[in-house]
Amino acid sequence: MSLYEHKKIEEKWQKHWEENETFRMEENSDKEKFYGLVEFPYPSGVGLHVGHVRAYTSLEIIARKRRMEGFNVLFPIGWDAFGLPTENYAIKTGRHPREVTDENIKVFTRQLKRIGYAFDWDKEIDTTDPKYFKWTQWIFLQLFKHGLAFRDRTYVNFCNGCKVVLANEDFRDGRCSLCGSEVVQMEKDVWFLKIRDYAERLLAGLDEVDYSPRIRLEQENWIGKSIGAEVDFAIAGYDKALSVFTTRPDTLFGVTFMVIAPEHPLIQDLKEKITNMDAIVNYQDQAKRKTEFERVQLAKDKTGVRIEGIKAINPVTLKEIPIFIADYVMMGYGTGAIMAVPGHDNRDWEFATKFGLPIIEVIGGGDITECAYTDSNSGIMVNSGFLNGLEVKDAIAKTIEYLEKEKLGKSTINYKMKDWAFNRQRYWGEPIPIIHCKKCGMVPVPEEELPLELPLVESYEPTDNGKSPLSSIPEWYKTTCPVCGGYAERETDTMPQWAGSSWYFLRYFDNKNDEAFASPEKLKYWMPVDWYNGGMEHVTRHLLYSRFWHQFLYDIGCVPTREPYAKRTAQGLILGNDGEKMSKSKGNVVNPDVIIEAYGADTLRTYIMFIGDYEKAAPWSDNGAKGCRRFLDRVWKLQTMIAEGKGYPKSLESSIHKTIKKVGDDYEEMKYNTAIAAMMTLLNDIFKEGSITRDALKTFIKLLYPVAPHITSQIWENMGFEKTLDDTTWPSYDDAKTIDDVVEMAVQINGKVRGTITLPRDADKEQAKAIAFQQENILAHTQGKNIVKEIYVPGKIFNIVVK
């Protein structure tokens, strides 16, 4: 089949699926439902890339299979169009975000339809639609009213490129994840959501769902639960104390100094008592110019300043110990203070060595004069008073008991995850529906006035001072307080792009509802999402955020399930031809439109799933795409190879049943590459046979249909088969016919393989032995020797032990 013919076929079926939506969900259905969901794309001007194609195709394969299995399928699409990706693209092109959003949604839609995705376009959503973000704002107000949304002044991560405050999750290695610019520390009023209050529930919820092991591990590591103790170190001569969290309270006898963050409030509280404030202030100024990454990750050479004039008291030795400020301690982690145990921590050992501080061994086994002894999760306590002679695990328990009895500390659980910084100093986002009144404080916008929409402006560029562009539009932010009627001002920061994507899965099945974000009846039927697929880059931020919002909505009685997603999977990256991550700067990006022009949409779909292990990164290869095109051309030729007869040819019967089982199982396990390989093998068997019955062709086409829907739908129509592939059933197999009548078995002599034999599956040991001893190599290794043992496992192995 020529490329021209292939494209004509694809255009025909794309129009068919648009007019007769394959996955149009059935209202009030009593069928079992399947809700398959793929992450929102950002319509930010770059168009689809092959990574999108892999994610969408993978789950559409499952959705098409479920439809054939009789499920009521919901497989929708929508647009995460608020936020930095879209606005940055708008700024780059000098156009308004509204204009570029509408245009790019059209581009994405065209590309998706061209690839052949049978989305339920009737359920399409857009986070920038006021009818949608009305409910984003409504959910925020519920969080605010329940004390989970609050405003605080703190040091934040400010991106010099995007001109916005970033959450800890939004940058890596000291640079913005989106634009790559340097991230610096800035003191600012920031909105936070108390996601930490849900840390334990987010961990517990992982036991209720089917997430792949690596996704679960990412979630657990990001939450970062640790069990230990909170210990109070009194400040000598003052009614103040430094509180620290430690997972190793057993090492308290080895604490010889303390370190606090440069921003720690103790410095301000006791500044009149500190005798070297000039040096402290100078060091604080230096710390402000460093990013968190530079302070924590790059700080190879430990710096710090001893605070003169105050000391802490070790709660178990009662000795006074010095206090330092050092920039490797952050206020956002734990309590902003650490107890230093240089005998058993590398960082503390380096710091103590540099500043000439005592180093005490409290767990035996190392040489602390050379380096810290860090292999200390077990061992015997030494130089530790009432803990001497105890094992570490017993010492931890006894120390906590002592601290609680003496009111010096308590057993505590801590989490690495911090509260979610929930605002942007940008124009293109959901306005935060809060009004600031000098008399009444922060007041919610009345719910009946939602949505609170953005003003239409010509200038929306970010400012250099960390303020939102909305703060320069008095006609928008000046208002009256809904409580007292006095002068008030609207909040001018907007929500981050994560807001709209934190609940979108609840809107697809009821996207035109103006009275609620979704009706209770539809929520009960469709939730949870049965299978959610996307990229590994979203299994911390987006996944945690959306689970948090959903669990909150469950707590206030708005949704019927605790968890939003029953199953979560993730794909590996598609790399460029050079094996590197695709990027425009490297010139290795693969545009799906180019591949479709060269080979057709079915080839793109087939190759993107055949390219390698779905969960692992795989490099793109034009030769691989050509190979998949040849495979589809051979499939097309099957129409010319029809033989008389019903059912499957006897010679192909076992192969067909095996392939049905293999392809079905592999689809479910996301082993798409091996499923396609199995169909390629069956196709080779058919060509060796030289012909195929209509029933065998039906089965083959059904198996391939979810991967290559255009060509298979046309073959189905050409052959005059009943209905359409959309409405047919998934093929079944006979288990007995997937088992070979004969098997190939290794024969070992004294544990080493010396040959292989082919024998009936149900052959006994004597039959196996008779066949084995017809082989020259087996005879050569047994002649003149005594057989002392024969180990025979039917269908598996035959081991002969000789002396």
PDB file of N, CA and C in Angstrom, residues 705-791:
ATOM      1  N   TYR A 705      -5.746  -3.809  16.288  1.00  0.00           N
ATOM      2  CA  TYR A 705      -6.590  -2.611  16.216  1.00  0.00           C
ATOM      3  C   TYR A 705      -6.250  -1.536  17.250  1.00  0.00           C
ATOM      4  N   PRO A 706      -6.062  -1.836  18.540  1.00  0.00           N
ATOM      5  CA  PRO A 706      -5.762  -0.760  19.496  1.00  0.00           C
ATOM      6  C   PRO A 706      -4.468  -0.006  19.187  1.00  0.00           C
ATOM      7  N   VAL A 707      -3.526  -0.676  18.531  1.00  0.00           N
ATOM      8  CA  VAL A 707      -2.245  -0.038  18.202  1.00  0.00           C
ATOM      9  C   VAL A 707      -2.339   0.722  16.888  1.00  0.00           C
ATOM     10  N   ALA A 708      -2.888   0.092  15.880  1.00  0.00           N
ATOM     11  CA  ALA A 708      -2.965   0.688  14.527  1.00  0.00           C
ATOM     12  C   ALA A 708      -4.418   0.700  14.077  1.00  0.00           C
ATOM     13  N   PRO A 709      -5.229   1.621  14.582  1.00  0.00           N
ATOM     14  CA  PRO A 709      -6.672   1.561  14.346  1.00  0.00           C
ATOM     15  C   PRO A 709      -7.103   1.896  12.921  1.00  0.00           C
ATOM     16  N   HIS A 710      -6.335   2.713  12.192  1.00  0.00           N
ATOM     17  CA  HIS A 710      -6.765   3.141  10.861  1.00  0.00           C
ATOM     18  C   HIS A 710      -6.742   1.978   9.864  1.00  0.00           C
ATOM     19  N   ILE A 711      -5.582   1.364   9.728  1.00  0.00           N
ATOM     20  CA  ILE A 711      -5.428   0.303   8.737  1.00  0.00           C
ATOM     21  C   ILE A 711      -6.300  -0.907   9.087  1.00  0.00           C
ATOM     22  N   THR A 712      -6.388  -1.223  10.368  1.00  0.00           N
ATOM     23  CA  THR A 712      -7.186  -2.385  10.767  1.00  0.00           C
ATOM     24  C   THR A 712      -8.677  -2.129  10.525  1.00  0.00           C
ATOM     25  N   SER A 713      -9.136  -0.896  10.778  1.00  0.00           N
ATOM     26  CA  SER A 713     -10.550  -0.572  10.535  1.00  0.00           C
ATOM     27  C   SER A 713     -10.882  -0.681   9.049  1.00  0.00           C
ATOM     28  N   GLN A 714      -9.935  -0.262   8.194  1.00  0.00           N
ATOM     29  CA  GLN A 714     -10.178  -0.343   6.751  1.00  0.00           C
ATOM     30  C   GLN A 714     -10.197  -1.788   6.274  1.00  0.00           C
ATOM     31  N   ILE A 715      -9.282  -2.610   6.771  1.00  0.00           N
ATOM     32  CA  ILE A 715      -9.278  -4.033   6.397  1.00  0.00           C
ATOM     33  C   ILE A 715     -10.589  -4.681   6.834  1.00  0.00           C
ATOM     34  N   TRP A 716     -11.028  -4.349   8.042  1.00  0.00           N
ATOM     35  CA  TRP A 716     -12.286  -4.903   8.579  1.00  0.00           C
ATOM     36  C   TRP A 716     -13.454  -4.554   7.643  1.00  0.00           C
ATOM     37  N   GLU A 717     -13.491  -3.303   7.204  1.00  0.00           N
ATOM     38  CA  GLU A 717     -14.564  -2.879   6.296  1.00  0.00           C
ATOM     39  C   GLU A 717     -14.422  -3.551   4.936  1.00  0.00           C
ATOM     40  N   ASN A 718     -13.193  -3.621   4.415  1.00  0.00           N
ATOM     41  CA  ASN A 718     -12.968  -4.256   3.115  1.00  0.00           C
ATOM     42  C   ASN A 718     -13.442  -5.702   3.087  1.00  0.00           C
ATOM     43  N   MET A 719     -13.247  -6.395   4.225  1.00  0.00           N
ATOM     44  CA  MET A 719     -13.591  -7.813   4.291  1.00  0.00           C
ATOM     45  C   MET A 719     -15.085  -8.023   4.542  1.00  0.00           C
ATOM     46  N   GLY A 720     -15.804  -6.940   4.799  1.00  0.00           N
ATOM     47  CA  GLY A 720     -17.242  -7.069   5.013  1.00  0.00           C
ATOM     48  C   GLY A 720     -17.607  -7.715   6.334  1.00  0.00           C
ATOM     49  N   PHE A 721     -16.715  -7.613   7.313  1.00  0.00           N
ATOM     50  CA  PHE A 721     -17.026  -8.185   8.629  1.00  0.00           C
ATOM     51  C   PHE A 721     -18.149  -7.389   9.294  1.00  0.00           C
ATOM     52  N   GLU A 722     -18.859  -8.037  10.224  1.00  0.00           N
ATOM     53  CA  GLU A 722     -20.023  -7.427  10.857  1.00  0.00           C
ATOM     54  C   GLU A 722     -19.633  -6.224  11.713  1.00  0.00           C
ATOM     55  N   LYS A 723     -20.584  -5.294  11.860  1.00  0.00           N
ATOM     56  CA  LYS A 723     -20.425  -4.099  12.701  1.00  0.00           C
ATOM     57  C   LYS A 723     -19.171  -3.326  12.282  1.00  0.00           C
ATOM     58  N   THR A 724     -18.549  -2.678  13.278  1.00  0.00           N
ATOM     59  CA  THR A 724     -17.240  -2.048  13.088  1.00  0.00           C
ATOM     60  C   THR A 724     -16.335  -2.543  14.202  1.00  0.00           C
ATOM     61  N   LEU A 725     -15.049  -2.315  14.045  1.00  0.00           N
ATOM     62  CA  LEU A 725     -14.126  -2.749  15.098  1.00  0.00           C
ATOM     63  C   LEU A 725     -14.434  -2.081  16.429  1.00  0.00           C
ATOM     64  N   ASP A 726     -14.993  -0.871  16.388  1.00  0.00           N
ATOM     65  CA  ASP A 726     -15.340  -0.174  17.626  1.00  0.00           C
ATOM     66  C   ASP A 726     -16.324  -0.995  18.461  1.00  0.00           C
ATOM     67  N   ASP A 727     -17.191  -1.736  17.762  1.00  0.00           N
ATOM     68  CA  ASP A 727     -18.296  -2.411  18.455  1.00  0.00           C
ATOM     69  C   ASP A 727     -18.157  -3.925  18.513  1.00  0.00           C
ATOM     70  N   THR A 728     -17.004  -4.431  18.125  1.00  0.00           N
ATOM     71  CA  THR A 728     -16.817  -5.879  18.183  1.00  0.00           C
ATOM     72  C   THR A 728     -16.240  -6.277  19.537  1.00  0.00           C
ATOM     73  N   THR A 729     -15.971  -7.563  19.727  1.00  0.00           N
ATOM     74  CA  THR A 729     -15.506  -8.062  21.033  1.00  0.00           C
ATOM     75  C   THR A 729     -14.052  -8.502  20.968  1.00  0.00           C
ATOM     76  N   TRP A 730     -13.382  -8.417  22.093  1.00  0.00           N
ATOM     77  CA  TRP A 730     -11.989  -8.848  22.191  1.00  0.00           C
ATOM     78  C   TRP A 730     -11.909 -10.366  22.051  1.00  0.00           C
ATOM     79  N   PRO A 731     -10.950 -10.882  21.293  1.00  0.00           N
ATOM     80  CA  PRO A 731     -10.885 -12.334  21.071  1.00  0.00           C
ATOM     81  C   PRO A 731     -10.542 -13.113  22.343  1.00  0.00           C
ATOM     82  N   SER A 732     -11.067 -14.322  22.411  1.00  0.00           N
ATOM     83  CA  SER A 732     -10.783 -15.206  23.553  1.00  0.00           C
ATOM     84  C   SER A 732      -9.858 -16.332  23.088  1.00  0.00           C
ATOM     85  N   TYR A 733      -9.256 -16.991  24.056  1.00  0.00           N
ATOM     86  CA  TYR A 733      -8.344 -18.096  23.718  1.00  0.00           C
ATOM     87  C   TYR A 733      -8.667 -19.305  24.583  1.00  0.00           C
ATOM     88  N   ASP A 734      -8.240 -20.445  24.105  1.00  0.00           N
ATOM     89  CA  ASP A 734      -8.390 -21.713  24.830  1.00  0.00           C
ATOM     90  C   ASP A 734      -7.051 -22.004  25.493  1.00  0.00           C
ATOM     91  N   ASP A 735      -7.066 -22.033  26.833  1.00  0.00           N
ATOM     92  CA  ASP A 735      -5.815 -22.245  27.577  1.00  0.00           C
ATOM     93  C   ASP A 735      -5.098 -23.505  27.137  1.00  0.00           C
ATOM     94  N   ALA A 736      -5.870 -24.559  26.885  1.00  0.00           N
ATOM     95  CA  ALA A 736      -5.248 -25.838  26.528  1.00  0.00           C
ATOM     96  C   ALA A 736      -4.477 -25.732  25.223  1.00  0.00           C
ATOM     97  N   LYS A 737      -4.930 -24.823  24.347  1.00  0.00           N
ATOM     98  CA  LYS A 737      -4.272 -24.701  23.048  1.00  0.00           C
ATOM     99  C   LYS A 737      -3.082 -23.741  23.068  1.00  0.00           C
ATOM    100  N   THR A 738      -2.793 -23.167  24.244  1.00  0.00           N
ATOM    101  CA  THR A 738      -1.594 -22.329  24.365  1.00  0.00           C
ATOM    102  C   THR A 738      -0.407 -23.151  24.864  1.00  0.00           C
ATOM    103  N   ILE A 739      -0.674 -24.435  25.145  1.00  0.00           N
ATOM    104  CA  ILE A 739       0.379 -25.321  25.660  1.00  0.00           C
ATOM    105  C   ILE A 739       0.858 -26.227  24.542  1.00  0.00           C
ATOM    106  N   ASP A 740       2.139 -26.239  24.276  1.00  0.00           N
ATOM    107  CA  ASP A 740       2.699 -27.068  23.203  1.00  0.00           C
ATOM    108  C   ASP A 740       2.555 -28.546  23.538  1.00  0.00           C
ATOM    109  N   ASP A 741       2.329 -29.374  22.488  1.00  0.00           N
ATOM    110  CA  ASP A 741       2.278 -30.826  22.689  1.00  0.00           C
ATOM    111  C   ASP A 741       3.666 -31.382  22.961  1.00  0.00           C
ATOM    112  N   VAL A 742       4.671 -30.726  22.402  1.00  0.00           N
ATOM    113  CA  VAL A 742       6.054 -31.155  22.644  1.00  0.00           C
ATOM    114  C   VAL A 742       6.834 -30.005  23.252  1.00  0.00           C
ATOM    115  N   VAL A 743       7.865 -30.347  24.019  1.00  0.00           N
ATOM    116  CA  VAL A 743       8.683 -29.324  24.652  1.00  0.00           C
ATOM    117  C   VAL A 743      10.151 -29.606  24.380  1.00  0.00           C
ATOM    118  N   GLU A 744      10.950 -28.557  24.474  1.00  0.00           N
ATOM    119  CA  GLU A 744      12.398 -28.691  24.363  1.00  0.00           C
ATOM    120  C   GLU A 744      12.973 -28.603  25.763  1.00  0.00           C
ATOM    121  N   MET A 745      13.835 -29.541  26.126  1.00  0.00           N
ATOM    122  CA  MET A 745      14.332 -29.630  27.497  1.00  0.00           C
ATOM    123  C   MET A 745      15.850 -29.780  27.506  1.00  0.00           C
ATOM    124  N   ALA A 746      16.475 -29.105  28.477  1.00  0.00           N
ATOM    125  CA  ALA A 746      17.924 -29.243  28.631  1.00  0.00           C
ATOM    126  C   ALA A 746      18.237 -30.542  29.372  1.00  0.00           C
ATOM    127  N   VAL A 747      19.341 -31.168  28.964  1.00  0.00           N
ATOM    128  CA  VAL A 747      19.839 -32.364  29.664  1.00  0.00           C
ATOM    129  C   VAL A 747      21.188 -32.011  30.274  1.00  0.00           C
ATOM    130  N   GLN A 748      21.286 -32.180  31.593  1.00  0.00           N
ATOM    131  CA  GLN A 748      22.519 -31.871  32.309  1.00  0.00           C
ATOM    132  C   GLN A 748      23.223 -33.148  32.753  1.00  0.00           C
ATOM    133  N   ILE A 749      24.539 -33.094  32.685  1.00  0.00           N
ATOM    134  CA  ILE A 749      25.364 -34.149  33.272  1.00  0.00           C
ATOM    135  C   ILE A 749      26.156 -33.502  34.392  1.00  0.00           C
ATOM    136  N   ASN A 750      25.911 -33.940  35.620  1.00  0.00           N
ATOM    137  CA  ASN A 750      26.556 -33.341  36.805  1.00  0.00           C
ATOM    138  C   ASN A 750      26.378 -31.814  36.837  1.00  0.00           C
ATOM    139  N   GLY A 751      25.169 -31.366  36.483  1.00  0.00           N
ATOM    140  CA  GLY A 751      24.823 -29.950  36.599  1.00  0.00           C
ATOM    141  C   GLY A 751      25.206 -29.086  35.420  1.00  0.00           C
ATOM    142  N   LYS A 752      25.900 -29.642  34.435  1.00  0.00           N
ATOM    143  CA  LYS A 752      26.276 -28.880  33.245  1.00  0.00           C
ATOM    144  C   LYS A 752      25.461 -29.345  32.049  1.00  0.00           C
ATOM    145  N   VAL A 753      24.921 -28.362  31.289  1.00  0.00           N
ATOM    146  CA  VAL A 753      24.104 -28.695  30.123  1.00  0.00           C
ATOM    147  C   VAL A 753      24.989 -29.318  29.045  1.00  0.00           C
ATOM    148  N   ARG A 754      24.600 -30.538  28.636  1.00  0.00           N
ATOM    149  CA  ARG A 754      25.371 -31.242  27.606  1.00  0.00           C
ATOM    150  C   ARG A 754      24.558 -31.489  26.342  1.00  0.00           C
ATOM    151  N   GLY A 755      23.297 -31.054  26.355  1.00  0.00           N
ATOM    152  CA  GLY A 755      22.472 -31.235  25.172  1.00  0.00           C
ATOM    153  C   GLY A 755      21.031 -30.859  25.451  1.00  0.00           C
ATOM    154  N   THR A 756      20.234 -30.837  24.383  1.00  0.00           N
ATOM    155  CA  THR A 756      18.796 -30.584  24.522  1.00  0.00           C
ATOM    156  C   THR A 756      18.038 -31.671  23.778  1.00  0.00           C
ATOM    157  N   ILE A 757      16.831 -31.953  24.271  1.00  0.00           N
ATOM    158  CA  ILE A 757      16.004 -32.980  23.639  1.00  0.00           C
ATOM    159  C   ILE A 757      14.600 -32.435  23.436  1.00  0.00           C
ATOM    160  N   THR A 758      13.922 -32.941  22.422  1.00  0.00           N
ATOM    161  CA  THR A 758      12.521 -32.616  22.173  1.00  0.00           C
ATOM    162  C   THR A 758      11.707 -33.862  22.445  1.00  0.00           C
ATOM    163  N   LEU A 759      10.663 -33.714  23.284  1.00  0.00           N
ATOM    164  CA  LEU A 759       9.876 -34.876  23.690  1.00  0.00           C
ATOM    165  C   LEU A 759       8.450 -34.455  23.995  1.00  0.00           C
ATOM    166  N   PRO A 760       7.511 -35.410  24.036  1.00  0.00           N
ATOM    167  CA  PRO A 760       6.125 -35.078  24.399  1.00  0.00           C
ATOM    168  C   PRO A 760       6.076 -34.422  25.778  1.00  0.00           C
ATOM    169  N   ARG A 761       5.162 -33.457  25.941  1.00  0.00           N
ATOM    170  CA  ARG A 761       5.060 -32.708  27.207  1.00  0.00           C
ATOM    171  C   ARG A 761       4.837 -33.638  28.388  1.00  0.00           C
ATOM    172  N   ASP A 762       4.072 -34.734  28.188  1.00  0.00           N
ATOM    173  CA  ASP A 762       3.737 -35.616  29.309  1.00  0.00           C
ATOM    174  C   ASP A 762       4.662 -36.827  29.407  1.00  0.00           C
ATOM    175  N   ALA A 763       5.824 -36.759  28.744  1.00  0.00           N
ATOM    176  CA  ALA A 763       6.751 -37.894  28.780  1.00  0.00           C
ATOM    177  C   ALA A 763       7.258 -38.138  30.197  1.00  0.00           C
ATOM    178  N   ASP A 764       7.439 -39.442  30.551  1.00  0.00           N
ATOM    179  CA  ASP A 764       7.980 -39.763  31.879  1.00  0.00           C
ATOM    180  C   ASP A 764       9.499 -39.847  31.800  1.00  0.00           C
ATOM    181  N   LYS A 765      10.116 -40.166  32.935  1.00  0.00           N
ATOM    182  CA  LYS A 765      11.581 -40.168  33.021  1.00  0.00           C
ATOM    183  C   LYS A 765      12.202 -41.183  32.074  1.00  0.00           C
ATOM    184  N   GLU A 766      11.604 -42.357  31.953  1.00  0.00           N
ATOM    185  CA  GLU A 766      12.194 -43.393  31.102  1.00  0.00           C
ATOM    186  C   GLU A 766      12.164 -42.989  29.634  1.00  0.00           C
ATOM    187  N   GLN A 767      11.056 -42.322  29.209  1.00  0.00           N
ATOM    188  CA  GLN A 767      10.990 -41.833  27.826  1.00  0.00           C
ATOM    189  C   GLN A 767      12.047 -40.753  27.582  1.00  0.00           C
ATOM    190  N   ALA A 768      12.188 -39.878  28.550  1.00  0.00           N
ATOM    191  CA  ALA A 768      13.179 -38.812  28.418  1.00  0.00           C
ATOM    192  C   ALA A 768      14.584 -39.396  28.337  1.00  0.00           C
ATOM    193  N   LYS A 769      14.838 -40.402  29.171  1.00  0.00           N
ATOM    194  CA  LYS A 769      16.168 -41.018  29.192  1.00  0.00           C
ATOM    195  C   LYS A 769      16.470 -41.704  27.863  1.00  0.00           C
ATOM    196  N   ALA A 770      15.466 -42.388  27.313  1.00  0.00           N
ATOM    197  CA  ALA A 770      15.665 -43.097  26.049  1.00  0.00           C
ATOM    198  C   ALA A 770      16.002 -42.118  24.929  1.00  0.00           C
ATOM    199  N   ILE A 771      15.320 -40.976  24.901  1.00  0.00           N
ATOM    200  CA  ILE A 771      15.584 -39.971  23.865  1.00  0.00           C
ATOM    201  C   ILE A 771      16.940 -39.318  24.100  1.00  0.00           C
ATOM    202  N   ALA A 772      17.279 -39.037  25.363  1.00  0.00           N
ATOM    203  CA  ALA A 772      18.539 -38.381  25.685  1.00  0.00           C
ATOM    204  C   ALA A 772      19.734 -39.236  25.278  1.00  0.00           C
ATOM    205  N   PHE A 773      19.633 -40.544  25.533  1.00  0.00           N
ATOM    206  CA  PHE A 773      20.785 -41.403  25.281  1.00  0.00           C
ATOM    207  C   PHE A 773      20.934 -41.777  23.814  1.00  0.00           C
ATOM    208  N   GLN A 774      20.134 -41.126  22.963  1.00  0.00           N
ATOM    209  CA  GLN A 774      20.359 -41.261  21.526  1.00  0.00           C
ATOM    210  C   GLN A 774      21.309 -40.177  21.024  1.00  0.00           C
ATOM    211  N   GLN A 775      21.639 -39.202  21.896  1.00  0.00           N
ATOM    212  CA  GLN A 775      22.527 -38.101  21.502  1.00  0.00           C
ATOM    213  C   GLN A 775      23.973 -38.470  21.814  1.00  0.00           C
ATOM    214  N   GLU A 776      24.834 -38.223  20.841  1.00  0.00           N
ATOM    215  CA  GLU A 776      26.242 -38.590  20.983  1.00  0.00           C
ATOM    216  C   GLU A 776      26.900 -37.881  22.158  1.00  0.00           C
ATOM    217  N   ASN A 777      26.603 -36.610  22.356  1.00  0.00           N
ATOM    218  CA  ASN A 777      27.250 -35.844  23.427  1.00  0.00           C
ATOM    219  C   ASN A 777      26.855 -36.358  24.809  1.00  0.00           C
ATOM    220  N   ILE A 778      25.608 -36.785  24.949  1.00  0.00           N
ATOM    221  CA  ILE A 778      25.149 -37.356  26.230  1.00  0.00           C
ATOM    222  C   ILE A 778      25.854 -38.687  26.472  1.00  0.00           C
ATOM    223  N   LEU A 779      25.948 -39.493  25.425  1.00  0.00           N
ATOM    224  CA  LEU A 779      26.635 -40.777  25.552  1.00  0.00           C
ATOM    225  C   LEU A 779      28.109 -40.579  25.907  1.00  0.00           C
ATOM    226  N   ALA A 780      28.734 -39.575  25.280  1.00  0.00           N
ATOM    227  CA  ALA A 780      30.161 -39.342  25.514  1.00  0.00           C
ATOM    228  C   ALA A 780      30.446 -38.989  26.966  1.00  0.00           C
ATOM    229  N   HIS A 781      29.519 -38.301  27.647  1.00  0.00           N
ATOM    230  CA  HIS A 781      29.738 -37.881  29.022  1.00  0.00           C
ATOM    231  C   HIS A 781      29.234 -38.889  30.053  1.00  0.00           C
ATOM    232  N   THR A 782      28.655 -39.992  29.590  1.00  0.00           N
ATOM    233  CA  THR A 782      28.153 -41.001  30.544  1.00  0.00           C
ATOM    234  C   THR A 782      28.800 -42.372  30.357  1.00  0.00           C
ATOM    235  N   GLN A 783      29.391 -42.629  29.194  1.00  0.00           N
ATOM    236  CA  GLN A 783      29.980 -43.946  28.946  1.00  0.00           C
ATOM    237  C   GLN A 783      31.107 -44.244  29.919  1.00  0.00           C
ATOM    238  N   GLY A 784      31.115 -45.484  30.455  1.00  0.00           N
ATOM    239  CA  GLY A 784      32.151 -45.909  31.390  1.00  0.00           C
ATOM    240  C   GLY A 784      31.978 -45.350  32.785  1.00  0.00           C
ATOM    241  N   LYS A 785      30.826 -44.672  33.060  1.00  0.00           N
ATOM    242  CA  LYS A 785      30.586 -44.088  34.377  1.00  0.00           C
ATOM    243  C   LYS A 785      29.304 -44.651  34.973  1.00  0.00           C
ATOM    244  N   ASN A 786      29.260 -44.602  36.291  1.00  0.00           N
ATOM    245  CA  ASN A 786      28.067 -45.085  36.981  1.00  0.00           C
ATOM    246  C   ASN A 786      27.062 -43.958  37.151  1.00  0.00           C
ATOM    247  N   ILE A 787      25.824 -44.216  36.783  1.00  0.00           N
ATOM    248  CA  ILE A 787      24.749 -43.233  37.014  1.00  0.00           C
ATOM    249  C   ILE A 787      24.270 -43.425  38.452  1.00  0.00           C
ATOM    250  N   VAL A 788      24.512 -42.401  39.288  1.00  0.00           N
ATOM    251  CA  VAL A 788      24.166 -42.524  40.715  1.00  0.00           C
ATOM    252  C   VAL A 788      22.834 -41.826  41.046  1.00  0.00           C
ATOM    253  N   LYS A 789      22.381 -40.935  40.143  1.00  0.00           N
ATOM    254  CA  LYS A 789      21.129 -40.237  40.428  1.00  0.00           C
ATOM    255  C   LYS A 789      20.565 -39.640  39.146  1.00  0.00           C
ATOM    256  N   GLU A 790      19.232 -39.665  39.039  1.00  0.00           N
ATOM    257  CA  GLU A 790      18.555 -39.055  37.907  1.00  0.00           C
ATOM    258  C   GLU A 790      17.469 -38.114  38.447  1.00  0.00           C
ATOM    259  N   ILE A 791      17.594 -36.843  38.113  1.00  0.00           N
ATOM    260  CA  ILE A 791      16.625 -35.844  38.583  1.00  0.00           C
ATOM    261  C   ILE A 791      15.824 -35.384  37.374  1.00  0.00           C
TER     262      ILE A 791
END
